[in-house]
Tab-separated table of C-alpha atoms in Angstrom:
chain	number	residue	atom	x	y	z
G	1	MET	CA	-12.396	10.293	-4.267
G	2	THR	CA	-14.492	7.151	-3.975
G	3	ASN	CA	-15.917	6.391	-0.582
G	4	ALA	CA	-14.161	3.249	0.683
G	5	GLN	CA	-16.554	0.943	2.445
G	6	ALA	CA	-16.148	-0.531	5.892
G	7	THR	CA	-16.038	-4.266	6.356
G	8	ASP	CA	-17.229	-6.380	9.257
G	9	LYS	CA	-14.100	-8.538	9.235
G	10	HIS	CA	-10.879	-8.152	11.171
G	11	PRO	CA	-8.087	-7.235	8.737
G	12	GLY	CA	-5.391	-9.824	8.207
G	13	GLU	CA	-2.988	-7.459	6.450
G	14	LEU	CA	-2.641	-3.695	6.095
G	15	THR	CA	-4.039	-3.944	2.571
G	16	ASP	CA	-7.296	-5.243	4.058
G	17	VAL	CA	-7.949	-1.932	5.848
G	18	PRO	CA	-10.093	0.397	3.686
G	19	GLY	CA	-8.606	3.798	2.955
G	20	TRP	CA	-6.504	5.918	0.628
G	21	PHE	CA	-2.853	5.245	1.415
G	22	PRO	CA	-0.941	4.404	-1.781
G	23	PRO	CA	2.255	2.298	-1.745
G	24	LEU	CA	4.370	5.367	-2.570
G	25	ASP	CA	3.170	7.193	0.542
G	26	GLN	CA	3.559	4.069	2.668
G	27	THR	CA	7.154	3.941	1.452
G	28	LEU	CA	7.757	7.631	2.175
G	29	PHE	CA	6.188	7.447	5.648
G	30	THR	CA	8.369	4.452	6.457
G	31	TRP	CA	11.523	6.132	5.164
G	32	PHE	CA	10.984	9.394	7.080
G	33	LEU	CA	10.074	7.641	10.327
G	34	GLU	CA	13.002	5.215	10.130
G	35	ARG	CA	15.375	8.077	9.353
G	36	GLN	CA	14.192	9.965	12.418
G	37	GLN	CA	14.858	6.887	14.513
G	38	LYS	CA	18.336	6.436	13.026
G	39	GLN	CA	19.080	10.102	13.724
G	40	GLY	CA	18.059	9.605	17.340
G	41	MET	CA	15.157	12.041	17.075
G	42	LYS	CA	12.582	11.720	19.828
G	43	GLY	CA	9.067	13.060	19.795
G	44	ASP	CA	5.441	12.054	19.721
G	45	LEU	CA	3.298	11.220	16.685
G	46	LEU	CA	0.016	12.877	15.725
G	47	GLU	CA	-2.606	12.174	13.069
G	48	LEU	CA	-5.557	14.454	12.355
G	49	GLY	CA	-8.239	12.461	10.566
G	50	VAL	CA	-7.839	8.683	10.752
G	51	TYR	CA	-10.709	7.279	8.668
G	52	MET	CA	-10.460	3.519	9.335
G	53	GLY	CA	-6.901	3.513	10.552
G	54	LYS	CA	-4.715	2.510	7.624
G	55	SER	CA	-2.036	5.194	8.001
G	56	ALA	CA	-2.436	5.252	11.796
G	57	ILE	CA	-1.601	1.542	11.935
G	58	LEU	CA	1.645	2.205	10.070
G	59	LEU	CA	2.488	5.216	12.251
G	60	GLY	CA	1.907	3.216	15.425
G	61	HIS	CA	4.406	0.609	14.233
G	62	HIS	CA	7.145	3.280	14.422
G	63	LEU	CA	6.367	4.482	17.928
G	64	GLN	CA	9.509	4.431	20.098
G	65	ASP	CA	9.747	3.793	23.831
G	66	GLY	CA	8.495	6.723	25.859
G	67	GLU	CA	6.675	8.321	22.929
G	68	ARG	CA	2.970	9.008	22.646
G	69	PHE	CA	0.720	8.577	19.631
G	70	THR	CA	-2.411	10.739	19.408
G	71	VAL	CA	-5.174	10.579	16.819
G	72	CYS	CA	-8.011	13.026	16.375
G	73	ASP	CA	-11.209	12.514	14.397
G	74	LEU	CA	-14.867	13.437	14.572
G	75	PHE	CA	-15.974	9.817	14.203
G	76	GLU	CA	-19.709	9.897	14.919
G	77	GLY	CA	-19.530	13.278	16.663
G	78	ASP	CA	-21.053	16.563	15.566
G	79	ALA	CA	-19.105	18.726	13.144
G	80	PRO	CA	-18.332	22.301	14.171
G	81	ASP	CA	-20.227	23.838	11.239
G	82	GLY	CA	-22.681	22.990	8.482
G	83	ALA	CA	-20.082	22.690	5.714
G	84	ASN	CA	-18.000	20.245	7.742
G	85	GLN	CA	-21.132	18.276	8.634
G	86	ALA	CA	-22.050	17.950	4.955
G	87	GLU	CA	-18.495	16.842	4.127
G	88	SER	CA	-18.570	14.168	6.828
G	89	ALA	CA	-21.962	12.865	5.778
G	90	LYS	CA	-20.865	12.593	2.135
G	91	SER	CA	-17.428	10.979	2.468
G	92	TYR	CA	-17.225	9.421	5.923
G	93	ALA	CA	-20.696	8.174	6.767
G	94	SER	CA	-19.409	4.642	7.393
G	95	LEU	CA	-16.689	5.742	9.810
G	96	THR	CA	-17.123	4.881	13.491
G	97	GLN	CA	-14.680	4.897	16.369
G	98	GLN	CA	-15.440	1.224	16.939
G	99	ILE	CA	-14.306	0.298	13.423
G	100	PHE	CA	-11.101	2.316	13.773
G	101	GLU	CA	-10.266	0.730	17.115
G	102	ARG	CA	-11.032	-2.785	15.855
G	103	ASN	CA	-8.704	-2.311	12.903
G	104	TYR	CA	-5.937	-0.723	14.955
G	105	LEU	CA	-6.003	-3.385	17.670
G	106	SER	CA	-5.703	-6.077	15.016
G	107	PHE	CA	-2.079	-4.931	14.598
G	108	HIS	CA	-1.213	-3.385	17.987
G	109	ASP	CA	-1.638	-4.300	21.636
G	110	ASP	CA	-2.739	-0.833	22.769
G	111	LEU	CA	-4.757	1.988	21.282
G	112	PRO	CA	-3.282	5.438	20.703
G	113	THR	CA	-4.719	8.365	22.606
G	114	VAL	CA	-8.009	9.013	20.797
G	115	ILE	CA	-9.532	12.500	20.637
G	116	ALA	CA	-13.085	12.190	19.321
G	117	ALA	CA	-13.592	15.852	18.443
G	118	PRO	CA	-12.917	18.422	15.714
G	119	SER	CA	-9.239	18.917	14.929
G	120	SER	CA	-9.511	22.488	16.192
G	121	VAL	CA	-9.191	21.184	19.774
G	122	VAL	CA	-5.866	19.425	19.202
G	123	SER	CA	-3.785	22.412	20.352
G	124	GLU	CA	-5.455	22.101	23.751
G	125	LYS	CA	-4.746	18.370	23.985
G	126	VAL	CA	-1.207	18.057	22.578
G	127	ALA	CA	1.711	19.995	24.045
G	128	PRO	CA	3.646	22.500	21.907
G	129	ALA	CA	6.954	21.317	20.398
G	130	SER	CA	6.234	17.706	21.379
G	131	CYS	CA	5.805	15.855	18.058
G	132	ARG	CA	8.312	14.760	15.414
G	133	PHE	CA	5.737	13.701	12.804
G	134	VAL	CA	2.242	15.086	12.119
G	135	HIS	CA	-0.125	13.768	9.446
G	136	VAL	CA	-2.931	16.188	8.524
G	137	ASP	CA	-5.826	14.378	6.822
G	138	ALA	CA	-8.959	15.765	8.457
G	139	SER	CA	-11.376	18.246	6.922
G	140	HIS	CA	-10.679	19.428	3.373
G	141	LEU	CA	-12.230	22.854	3.918
G	142	TYR	CA	-9.816	25.772	3.719
G	143	GLU	CA	-10.597	27.286	7.125
G	144	HIS	CA	-10.074	23.968	8.892
G	145	VAL	CA	-6.903	23.035	7.012
G	146	HIS	CA	-5.480	26.502	7.688
G	147	GLY	CA	-6.046	25.916	11.393
G	148	ASP	CA	-4.628	22.373	11.263
G	149	ILE	CA	-1.428	23.627	9.634
G	150	GLY	CA	-1.066	26.294	12.295
G	151	ALA	CA	-1.552	23.683	15.018
G	152	ALA	CA	1.041	21.422	13.374
G	153	HIS	CA	3.543	24.285	13.331
G	154	ASP	CA	3.147	24.801	17.078
G	155	ILE	CA	3.109	21.101	17.953
G	156	LEU	CA	6.140	20.008	15.900
G	157	VAL	CA	9.716	20.017	17.162
G	158	PRO	CA	12.004	22.343	15.094
G	159	ASP	CA	12.980	19.702	12.498
G	160	GLY	CA	9.741	17.748	12.653
G	161	ILE	CA	7.800	16.714	9.558
G	162	VAL	CA	4.243	17.569	8.584
G	163	VAL	CA	2.377	15.692	5.842
G	164	LEU	CA	-0.601	17.350	4.157
G	165	ASP	CA	-2.980	14.962	2.413
G	166	ASP	CA	-4.954	15.758	-0.757
G	167	PHE	CA	-2.991	18.969	-1.364
G	168	ARG	CA	-3.676	18.866	-5.112
G	169	SER	CA	-6.756	16.724	-5.648
G	170	GLU	CA	-9.393	18.271	-7.876
G	171	HIS	CA	-12.113	17.783	-5.254
G	172	THR	CA	-10.136	19.478	-2.425
G	173	PRO	CA	-9.201	22.999	-3.579
G	174	GLY	CA	-9.371	24.251	0.013
G	175	VAL	CA	-6.436	22.026	0.935
G	176	SER	CA	-4.435	23.288	-2.055
G	177	VAL	CA	-4.989	26.929	-1.113
G	178	ALA	CA	-4.088	26.331	2.543
G	179	ALA	CA	-1.026	24.236	1.693
G	180	TRP	CA	0.574	26.636	-0.788
G	181	GLU	CA	-0.368	29.605	1.374
G	182	ALA	CA	1.624	27.974	4.183
G	183	VAL	CA	4.586	27.543	1.810
G	184	LEU	CA	4.468	31.129	0.521
G	185	ASN	CA	3.496	33.025	3.670
G	186	ARG	CA	3.847	30.845	6.780
G	187	GLY	CA	7.375	29.477	6.510
G	188	LEU	CA	6.556	25.868	5.549
G	189	ARG	CA	9.310	24.415	3.344
G	190	PRO	CA	8.447	21.479	1.065
G	191	ILE	CA	10.604	18.370	1.227
G	192	CYS	CA	8.838	16.360	-1.466
G	193	LEU	CA	5.540	15.939	-3.242
G	194	SER	CA	3.864	12.628	-3.958
G	195	THR	CA	0.789	12.202	-6.106
G	196	GLN	CA	-1.373	12.660	-3.015
G	197	LYS	CA	0.636	14.331	-0.240
G	198	LEU	CA	2.955	17.265	0.475
G	199	TYR	CA	5.808	16.507	2.914
G	200	GLY	CA	7.243	19.603	4.585
G	201	THR	CA	9.110	21.024	7.542
G	202	TRP	CA	9.681	24.340	9.270
G	203	GLY	CA	13.310	23.292	9.624
G	204	ASP	CA	15.973	22.877	6.929
G	205	PRO	CA	14.697	20.556	4.151
G	206	GLU	CA	17.970	20.218	2.200
G	207	PRO	CA	19.630	17.387	4.183
G	208	LEU	CA	16.404	15.402	3.994
G	209	GLN	CA	16.033	16.080	0.285
G	210	GLU	CA	19.567	14.924	-0.516
G	211	GLU	CA	19.144	11.646	1.359
G	212	LEU	CA	15.683	11.107	-0.076
G	213	LEU	CA	16.874	11.719	-3.629
G	214	GLU	CA	19.700	9.236	-3.154
G	215	MET	CA	17.232	6.593	-1.983
G	216	LEU	CA	14.656	7.244	-4.727
G	217	ARG	CA	17.243	7.290	-7.539
G	218	GLN	CA	18.171	3.721	-6.674
G	219	ARG	CA	14.635	2.513	-7.324
G	220	SER	CA	13.238	1.588	-10.716
G	221	ASP	CA	9.601	1.822	-9.574
G	222	VAL	CA	9.579	5.590	-8.955
G	223	GLY	CA	9.332	8.448	-11.416
G	224	LEU	CA	11.361	11.380	-10.135
G	225	SER	CA	11.814	15.039	-11.029
G	226	VAL	CA	13.191	18.131	-9.303
G	227	GLN	CA	11.766	21.583	-9.979
G	228	SER	CA	12.079	25.052	-8.512
G	229	ALA	CA	9.200	27.403	-7.688
G	230	ALA	CA	9.127	30.626	-5.660
G	231	GLY	CA	12.578	29.866	-4.263
G	232	HIS	CA	11.686	26.345	-3.155
G	233	ARG	CA	13.194	23.137	-4.491
G	234	LEU	CA	10.383	20.691	-5.160
G	235	VAL	CA	11.172	16.972	-5.302
G	236	ARG	CA	8.346	15.216	-7.138
G	237	ALA	CA	7.859	11.459	-6.899
G	238	ARG	CA	5.290	9.253	-8.584
G	239	SER	CA	4.768	5.519	-8.497
G	240	ARG	CA	5.674	3.273	-11.405
G	241	GLY	CA	4.040	0.070	-10.285
G	242	MET	CA	5.447	0.377	-6.770
G	243	LYS	CA	4.544	-2.292	-4.228
G	244	PRO	CA	3.922	-1.353	-0.572
G	245	PRO	CA	6.823	-1.907	1.821
G	246	PRO	CA	6.786	-5.031	4.008
G	247	PHE	CA	4.525	-4.707	7.033
G	248	PRO	CA	3.742	-7.207	9.803
G	249	ALA	CA	0.507	-9.137	9.440
G	250	SER	CA	-2.245	-8.711	12.013
G	251	ARG	CA	-3.074	-11.124	14.792
G	252	HIS	CA	-6.003	-12.306	12.645
G	253	TYR	CA	-3.948	-13.172	9.594
G	254	VAL	CA	-4.679	-16.539	8.052
G	255	ALA	CA	-2.181	-17.813	5.516
G	256	PRO	CA	-3.788	-18.834	2.218
G	257	ALA	CA	-4.034	-22.556	1.631
G	258	PRO	CA	-1.272	-23.845	-0.639
G	259	ALA	CA	-2.398	-24.362	-4.193
G	260	LYS	CA	-2.982	-27.983	-5.117
G	261	ALA	CA	-0.551	-29.388	-7.624
G	262	PRO	CA	-2.249	-30.471	-10.885
G	263	ALA	CA	-2.803	-34.208	-11.160
G	264	ALA	CA	-0.046	-35.889	-13.129
G	265	GLU	CA	-1.140	-37.204	-16.519
G	266	VAL	CA	-1.072	-41.003	-16.504
G	267	THR	CA	0.783	-42.394	-19.519
G	268	GLU	CA	1.526	-46.037	-20.098
G	269	SER	CA	5.218	-46.606	-20.588
G	270	ARG	CA	6.494	-49.246	-22.937
G	271	ALA	CA	8.068	-51.066	-20.020
G	272	ALA	CA	4.704	-51.207	-18.231
G	273	ARG	CA	2.907	-52.893	-21.107
G	274	PRO	CA	2.546	-56.696	-20.906
G	275	ALA	CA	5.057	-58.502	-23.081
G	276	ARG	CA	3.666	-60.043	-26.263
G	277	PRO	CA	3.933	-63.838	-26.343
G	278	ALA	CA	6.529	-65.241	-28.723
G	279	PRO	CA	4.936	-66.571	-31.966
G	280	SER	CA	4.481	-70.358	-32.135
G	281	ARG	CA	6.283	-72.571	-34.713
G	282	ALA	CA	3.033	-72.970	-36.703
G	283	ARG	CA	2.531	-69.215	-36.873
G	284	ARG	CA	6.112	-68.697	-37.981
G	285	LEU	CA	5.673	-71.281	-40.779
G	286	ALA	CA	2.394	-69.648	-41.862
G	287	LYS	CA	4.066	-66.274	-41.970
G	288	ASP	CA	6.902	-67.654	-44.104
G	289	LEU	CA	4.817	-69.833	-46.488
G	290	LEU	CA	1.645	-67.764	-46.955
G	291	PRO	CA	3.010	-65.031	-49.270
G	292	PRO	CA	4.517	-67.491	-51.835
G	293	LEU	CA	1.303	-69.562	-51.882
G	294	VAL	CA	-0.796	-66.444	-52.474
G	295	THR	CA	1.504	-65.374	-55.252
G	296	ARG	CA	1.246	-68.760	-57.008
G	297	ALA	CA	-2.562	-68.742	-56.755
G	298	VAL	CA	-2.695	-65.298	-58.348
G	299	ARG	CA	-0.472	-66.426	-61.212
G	300	ARG	CA	-2.671	-69.531	-61.864
G	301	ALA	CA	-5.797	-67.403	-61.988
G	302	ARG	CA	-4.274	-65.048	-64.524
G	303	ALA	CA	-3.106	-67.967	-66.676
G	304	LYS	CA	-6.613	-69.434	-66.851
G	305	ARG	CA	-8.114	-66.073	-67.878
G	306	SER	CA	-5.588	-65.744	-70.675
């Protein structure tokens, strides 16, 4: 993972916010959240680990009346242990709460509830069975991810959705171990797998999978496969040049200036040229008489030479 750099400018569009949130996952987030709304599901939203706010901005756009959005991140705070401190210093040195809030408020009128602390405190701050969607993207260390998954289980409503980031990246083996351990031993049931994230539930995944498969099969920009492992059906999706879904621009958006049309090449038309004056009578006579005179002179010259 390359460390995305902060900017000192207000973002005009979601793509301007640094972070790792591919178009495929933006599409999946949007689909799951809109489906919950269509199904009439109510519940709060929670994100553990926000970086500079890219996914949080999208989540906040789907907040319904009466719901609460909570984010939790260390920001500039002290990590709970040396390993977590080293991880933060390496990958998130440029992250500050001020940058996150600036980016978020570029798209929304109000901030979410911000918990500037380790994710281990979230169970004390968020009520059990209160959330319909939880995004886990905090520490990549096994012990922390194990705890975050346990907190998500307690915080989610029965059919709520949890998303685990970096579950199979080569640099985050702790997330992989914690994620598949939750599937094999802690009752988590996968809904689908993207290149970067595992989408799961402690409810029944089959209705979601059927609807999701129907949607994805209609798209030409998604590679799709279905596999089975350890009694779980795994829907795998990968991008094939997918573009991010439409998203409202920020209050700071400035439309690009229209491209100037190339200057038209100036060509002189025949009609625009000045008309040639008609030849005079003398010129007409010269034109008619000159060739015969020349011919006669040539003949005389040849006769003299012979």
